Coordinates of C-alpha atoms in Angstrom, one line a residue:
M10 CA 109.0 101.0 96.9
I11 CA 107.3 103.3 94.4
L12 CA 103.7 102.3 93.7
D13 CA 103.8 99.2 95.8
D14 CA 100.1 98.7 95.8
V15 CA 99.2 98.7 92.1
E16 CA 99.7 96.6 89.0
G17 CA 103.4 95.6 88.4
T18 CA 104.3 95.4 92.0
E19 CA 106.0 92.0 91.7
T20 CA 108.1 93.1 88.8
R21 CA 109.2 96.3 90.6
N22 CA 110.0 94.3 93.8
E23 CA 112.2 92.0 91.8
L24 CA 113.9 94.9 90.1
A25 CA 114.5 96.6 93.5
D26 CA 115.9 93.3 94.9
I27 CA 118.3 92.9 91.9
V28 CA 119.6 96.5 92.1
T29 CA 119.9 96.4 95.9
S30 CA 121.9 93.3 95.7
L31 CA 124.2 94.9 93.1
F32 CA 124.6 98.0 95.4
D33 CA 125.5 95.7 98.3
R34 CA 128.2 93.9 96.3
V35 CA 129.7 96.8 94.4
S36 CA 129.0 99.9 96.6
P37 CA 128.2 98.7 100.2
P38 CA 127.0 101.2 102.8
A39 CA 130.3 101.1 104.6
E40 CA 132.1 102.6 101.6
V41 CA 129.6 105.4 100.8
V42 CA 131.7 108.2 102.3
A43 CA 134.9 107.1 100.6
R44 CA 133.1 106.8 97.3
A45 CA 131.5 110.2 97.7
D46 CA 135.0 111.7 98.5
R47 CA 136.3 110.3 95.3
A48 CA 133.3 111.6 93.4
A49 CA 133.9 115.1 94.9
A50 CA 137.4 114.9 93.4
G51 CA 136.0 114.2 90.0
H52 CA 136.0 110.4 90.0
L53 CA 132.4 109.0 89.8
D54 CA 131.6 105.4 90.8
L55 CA 132.1 104.1 87.3
D56 CA 132.4 100.5 88.5
L57 CA 128.8 100.7 89.8
W58 CA 127.7 102.6 86.8
N59 CA 129.1 100.0 84.4
R60 CA 127.4 97.2 86.3
L61 CA 124.0 99.1 86.4
S62 CA 124.1 99.8 82.7
G63 CA 125.7 96.5 81.6
E64 CA 124.5 93.8 84.0
V65 CA 121.0 95.2 84.9
G66 CA 120.4 97.3 81.8
V67 CA 118.8 100.2 83.7
L68 CA 119.3 102.7 80.9
G69 CA 117.0 100.8 78.5
L70 CA 114.2 100.1 80.9
T71 CA 111.7 102.7 79.7
V72 CA 112.7 102.5 76.0
P73 CA 109.9 100.9 73.9
E74 CA 110.5 97.3 72.9
E75 CA 110.4 98.2 69.2
L76 CA 113.5 100.2 69.9
D77 CA 115.2 97.2 71.6
G78 CA 114.4 98.6 75.1
G79 CA 112.7 97.0 78.1
G80 CA 109.3 98.5 77.4
A81 CA 108.8 99.4 81.0
T82 CA 107.2 102.5 82.4
F83 CA 108.5 105.5 84.4
A84 CA 107.4 103.6 87.6
E85 CA 110.3 101.1 86.9
A86 CA 112.8 103.9 86.4
A87 CA 111.5 105.4 89.7
V88 CA 112.7 102.3 91.4
I89 CA 116.2 103.0 90.3
L90 CA 116.0 106.7 91.2
E91 CA 114.7 105.9 94.7
L92 CA 117.6 103.5 95.3
V93 CA 120.2 106.0 93.9
G94 CA 118.9 108.4 96.5
R95 CA 118.8 105.9 99.3
R96 CA 122.4 104.8 98.6
A97 CA 123.8 108.3 97.8
A98 CA 125.2 106.7 94.7
A99 CA 127.7 108.7 92.7
V100 CA 126.5 107.7 89.2
P101 CA 125.3 109.9 86.3
Y102 CA 121.9 108.2 86.0
L103 CA 119.7 111.3 86.0
G104 CA 121.4 113.1 83.1
T105 CA 121.6 110.0 80.9
F106 CA 118.0 108.9 81.7
L107 CA 116.7 112.4 80.7
A108 CA 118.7 112.4 77.5
I109 CA 117.3 109.0 76.6
E110 CA 113.8 110.1 77.3
A111 CA 114.3 113.2 75.1
L112 CA 115.5 111.0 72.2
V113 CA 112.6 108.5 72.6
R114 CA 109.9 111.2 72.9
S115 CA 111.1 113.2 70.0
G116 CA 110.2 110.5 67.5
A117 CA 112.2 108.9 64.6
T118 CA 114.9 111.5 64.3
P119 CA 118.5 111.3 63.1
A120 CA 119.5 112.2 66.7
R121 CA 117.7 109.1 68.0
E122 CA 119.4 106.9 65.4
A123 CA 122.8 108.3 66.3
W124 CA 122.7 108.3 70.1
L125 CA 120.0 106.1 71.5
E126 CA 121.7 102.7 71.2
R127 CA 125.0 103.9 72.6
L128 CA 123.3 105.6 75.6
M129 CA 121.2 102.5 76.3
A130 CA 124.3 100.3 76.3
G131 CA 126.2 102.7 78.6
E132 CA 128.8 103.2 75.9
S133 CA 128.0 107.0 76.0
R134 CA 126.7 109.3 78.7
G135 CA 124.1 112.0 78.3
A136 CA 123.1 115.3 79.9
L137 CA 120.2 117.7 79.5
T138 CA 119.8 121.4 80.2
W139 CA 117.0 123.9 79.8
A140 CA 119.4 126.9 79.9
G141 CA 119.1 127.8 76.2
A142 CA 119.5 131.5 76.6
G143 CA 122.5 132.7 74.7
L144 CA 122.8 129.5 72.7
E145 CA 122.6 129.9 68.9
A146 CA 122.1 127.2 66.3
R147 CA 123.0 127.7 62.6
S148 CA 122.4 125.4 59.7
D149 CA 124.7 125.0 56.7
D150 CA 123.5 122.7 54.0
G151 CA 121.2 120.9 56.4
S152 CA 123.9 120.4 59.1
W153 CA 123.4 122.2 62.4
E154 CA 126.0 123.7 64.7
V155 CA 125.4 125.2 68.2
T156 CA 127.5 127.9 69.8
G157 CA 127.3 129.3 73.3
T158 CA 128.0 128.5 77.0
V159 CA 125.7 126.6 79.4
D160 CA 126.5 126.3 83.2
L161 CA 125.5 123.9 86.0
V162 CA 124.7 121.1 83.6
I163 CA 123.7 118.0 85.5
D164 CA 126.1 115.1 84.7
G165 CA 127.7 117.3 82.1
H166 CA 131.4 116.9 82.8
G167 CA 131.6 113.4 81.5
A168 CA 128.7 113.5 79.0
D169 CA 129.1 112.7 75.3
V170 CA 125.8 114.2 74.1
L171 CA 123.9 117.2 75.5
V172 CA 120.2 117.7 74.9
L173 CA 119.3 121.4 74.9
P174 CA 117.2 124.2 73.4
A175 CA 118.9 126.7 71.2
R176 CA 117.8 129.8 69.2
T177 CA 117.5 129.5 65.5
P178 CA 116.4 132.1 62.8
D179 CA 113.0 130.5 62.8
G180 CA 112.6 130.1 66.6
E181 CA 113.8 127.9 69.4
R182 CA 114.5 124.2 68.6
W183 CA 115.7 121.3 70.8
F184 CA 118.9 119.6 69.7
A185 CA 121.2 116.7 70.6
V186 CA 124.7 118.2 70.6
D187 CA 127.9 116.2 70.2
L188 CA 130.2 117.2 73.0
A189 CA 133.4 115.7 71.6
G190 CA 135.0 119.2 71.1
A191 CA 133.3 121.0 74.0
G192 CA 135.2 122.9 76.6
R193 CA 134.4 121.7 80.1
T194 CA 134.8 123.1 83.6
R195 CA 133.7 121.0 86.6
R196 CA 131.7 122.9 89.1
E197 CA 131.9 122.3 92.9
C198 CA 128.5 121.0 94.1
L199 CA 127.1 120.9 97.6
D200 CA 126.1 117.3 96.8
L201 CA 129.4 115.4 96.7
T202 CA 127.9 112.7 94.5
R203 CA 126.4 115.1 91.9
E204 CA 128.4 116.2 88.9
L205 CA 127.7 119.7 87.6
A206 CA 129.7 121.4 84.8
E207 CA 130.0 124.4 82.6
L208 CA 130.1 123.5 78.9
R209 CA 131.5 125.8 76.2
L210 CA 130.2 125.0 72.7
A211 CA 131.9 126.4 69.6
A212 CA 130.1 125.3 66.4
A213 CA 129.4 122.0 68.0
P214 CA 127.7 119.5 65.7
A215 CA 124.0 119.1 66.5
L216 CA 121.0 117.1 65.4
T217 CA 117.5 118.4 65.7
L218 CA 114.9 116.9 67.9
T219 CA 111.9 119.3 67.3
E220 CA 110.6 121.8 64.9
A221 CA 111.1 125.5 65.5
G222 CA 108.7 126.8 68.2
D223 CA 107.6 123.4 69.5
Q224 CA 107.8 123.7 73.3
T225 CA 106.0 120.3 74.0
L226 CA 109.2 118.3 74.4
G227 CA 110.7 120.8 76.8
D228 CA 107.6 120.9 79.0
V229 CA 107.4 117.1 79.2
L230 CA 111.1 116.8 80.0
G231 CA 110.7 119.4 82.8
D232 CA 107.9 117.4 84.4
L233 CA 109.9 114.2 84.1
A234 CA 113.0 115.8 85.6
R235 CA 111.0 117.3 88.6
T236 CA 109.4 113.9 89.3
A237 CA 112.7 112.1 88.9
V238 CA 114.4 114.4 91.5
A239 CA 111.4 114.1 93.8
V240 CA 111.7 110.3 93.7
E241 CA 115.4 110.6 94.5
Q242 CA 114.6 113.0 97.4
L243 CA 112.1 110.5 98.7
G244 CA 114.9 107.8 98.8
V245 CA 117.1 110.3 100.7
A246 CA 114.4 111.0 103.2
E247 CA 113.6 107.3 103.8
Q248 CA 117.2 106.4 104.3
A249 CA 117.8 109.3 106.7
L250 CA 114.7 108.3 108.7
A251 CA 115.7 104.6 108.7
D252 CA 119.2 105.5 109.9
A253 CA 118.0 107.7 112.7
V254 CA 115.5 105.1 113.9
A255 CA 118.1 102.4 113.9
Y256 CA 120.6 104.5 115.8
A257 CA 118.0 105.6 118.3
G258 CA 117.4 101.9 119.0
V259 CA 121.0 101.0 119.9
R260 CA 122.5 104.2 121.4
R261 CA 122.3 104.2 125.1
Q262 CA 122.3 107.2 127.5
F263 CA 121.3 107.4 131.2
G264 CA 121.0 103.6 131.3
R265 CA 118.4 103.3 128.4
T266 CA 118.3 103.5 124.6
I267 CA 117.7 107.1 123.5
G268 CA 114.8 105.9 121.3
S269 CA 112.8 105.3 124.5
F270 CA 112.8 109.0 125.4
Q271 CA 109.4 110.6 124.5
A272 CA 110.9 113.7 123.0
L273 CA 112.9 111.6 120.5
K274 CA 109.8 109.5 119.7
H275 CA 107.8 112.6 118.9
L276 CA 110.6 114.0 116.7
L277 CA 110.9 110.8 114.7
A278 CA 107.1 110.5 114.4
D279 CA 107.0 114.0 112.9
V280 CA 109.7 113.1 110.4
A281 CA 107.8 109.9 109.5
C282 CA 104.7 112.0 108.8
E283 CA 106.6 114.2 106.5
V284 CA 108.0 111.2 104.6
D285 CA 104.6 109.5 104.3
L286 CA 103.1 112.7 102.9
A287 CA 106.0 113.0 100.4
R288 CA 105.5 109.3 99.3
S289 CA 101.9 109.9 98.6
L290 CA 102.6 112.9 96.4
V291 CA 105.5 111.3 94.7
E292 CA 103.6 108.2 93.9
H293 CA 100.8 110.4 92.5
A294 CA 103.3 112.1 90.2
V295 CA 104.7 108.8 89.0
W296 CA 101.2 107.6 88.3
A297 CA 100.4 110.8 86.4
I298 CA 103.4 110.3 84.1
C299 CA 102.4 106.7 83.5
C300 CA 98.6 107.1 83.2
Q301 CA 97.4 110.7 83.2
P302 CA 99.8 113.1 81.3
D303 CA 97.4 116.0 81.6
E304 CA 97.9 115.9 85.4
Q305 CA 101.7 115.5 85.4
G306 CA 102.7 119.2 85.5
R307 CA 100.9 120.0 88.7
A308 CA 101.7 116.6 90.2
A309 CA 105.4 116.9 89.5
A310 CA 105.6 120.3 91.2
M311 CA 103.7 119.2 94.2
A312 CA 105.8 116.0 94.5
M313 CA 109.0 118.1 94.3
L314 CA 107.9 120.5 97.0
A315 CA 106.8 117.7 99.4
A316 CA 109.7 115.4 98.8
S317 CA 112.3 118.2 99.2
R318 CA 110.7 119.3 102.5
A319 CA 110.7 115.7 103.7
A320 CA 114.3 115.1 102.7
V321 CA 115.6 118.3 104.3
V322 CA 113.7 117.7 107.5
A323 CA 114.7 114.0 107.7
T324 CA 118.4 114.5 107.0
A325 CA 118.7 117.5 109.4
E326 CA 117.0 115.5 112.2
S327 CA 119.1 112.4 111.4
V328 CA 122.2 114.5 112.1
Q329 CA 120.8 115.6 115.4
V330 CA 119.7 112.1 116.5
H331 CA 123.2 110.8 115.8
G332 CA 124.7 113.4 118.0
G333 CA 128.5 114.1 117.8
I334 CA 129.1 111.3 115.2
G335 CA 126.4 112.7 113.0
F336 CA 128.4 115.9 112.6
S337 CA 131.6 114.1 111.6
W338 CA 132.9 113.7 108.0
E339 CA 133.4 110.0 108.6
H340 CA 129.6 109.4 109.0
P341 CA 127.3 109.5 105.9
A342 CA 124.7 111.6 107.6
H343 CA 126.2 114.8 106.1
L344 CA 126.1 113.3 102.6
Y345 CA 122.3 112.9 102.7
F346 CA 121.9 116.4 104.2
R347 CA 124.0 117.8 101.4
K348 CA 122.1 115.9 98.7
A349 CA 118.7 117.0 100.1
R350 CA 119.7 120.6 100.1
S351 CA 121.3 120.5 96.7
N352 CA 118.3 118.6 95.1
E353 CA 115.9 121.1 96.6
V354 CA 117.1 123.9 94.3
L355 CA 118.6 121.7 91.5
L356 CA 115.8 122.5 89.0
G357 CA 114.7 125.9 90.3
A358 CA 113.6 127.7 93.5
R359 CA 110.7 126.4 95.7
A360 CA 108.8 129.6 94.8
E361 CA 108.8 128.6 91.1
L362 CA 107.3 125.2 92.0
A363 CA 104.6 126.8 94.2
D364 CA 103.8 129.2 91.3
R365 CA 103.3 126.1 89.0
V366 CA 100.9 124.5 91.4
L367 CA 98.9 127.8 91.8
A368 CA 98.8 128.3 88.0
A369 CA 97.5 124.8 87.5
E370 CA 94.7 125.6 90.0
G371 CA 93.9 128.7 88.0
V372 CA 95.4 131.1 90.6
R373 CA 97.6 133.8 89.2
P374 CA 101.0 133.8 91.1

């Protein structure tokens, strides 16, 4: 559980219990492979998605109360993200969450008025991209239109609104673009539960979120996205480690459980150390977003580096511990390995993250 030793622990524990119970009822562990296969064919787990957005109201958690939201912090959203990672859930939470954060943080704009309520209710889905190169926005009598193509958009194939930067005559602005008439091509993703898409915009209606040249929103959303994926990676690592430990405790070879062999004990202890380090850095990044915004850039990059390493190591070793069954399609171990590897480069290369940390320390990359 994220930040389980600070204020708000009881509330986050209750939220985790509620969401875990919903996962158990709607998307139990025994069905995770079948649901991932359907997601890979273009059919996300919309039953689970509708329950999360409707029954639990996860999409409005971090929206201020004056905007009819839950008034919670990013720490509560992190609870959801961690569980999405642990359960390898095929739901478009990340893209919609980031779109909502963009609308809220941009202030009282027509875009917020048009989209926020629908996104919070789960009636519409959102996506966000930083790939603004080649996108042009033009205004005619105050109405903006965006033209261009963006690829590998997270949760983009089924999105109704896309938050993005685009070039204008006065400089770059951020927009909320209506995707009703957009061309869409679903991209194959290593993570079977993740939806990526190419979106083609031809004079798509758009509403502004920022003034020309204001990069603050983009920087904040980048830190949020890196921390969000780091939290998901932590959930992946924790589940992979838990599965490996559980299997080592019941699988017998040479008349004893394999978990009693020293070599396996050492391997799992090394994985546990990686996961513990990742948890520390991820919790620091979540805290920075909630309490110390000046620290969130460096903290987000460090969390992403550590959590991705832990997820890749934990999932790879989980496959090995499970032996032959771990290499089969019927076992979920490969789903977590795929997710860990995909998330590792989802928002950029590891070298870019390392450069961010060095730059924050005053070291020129």
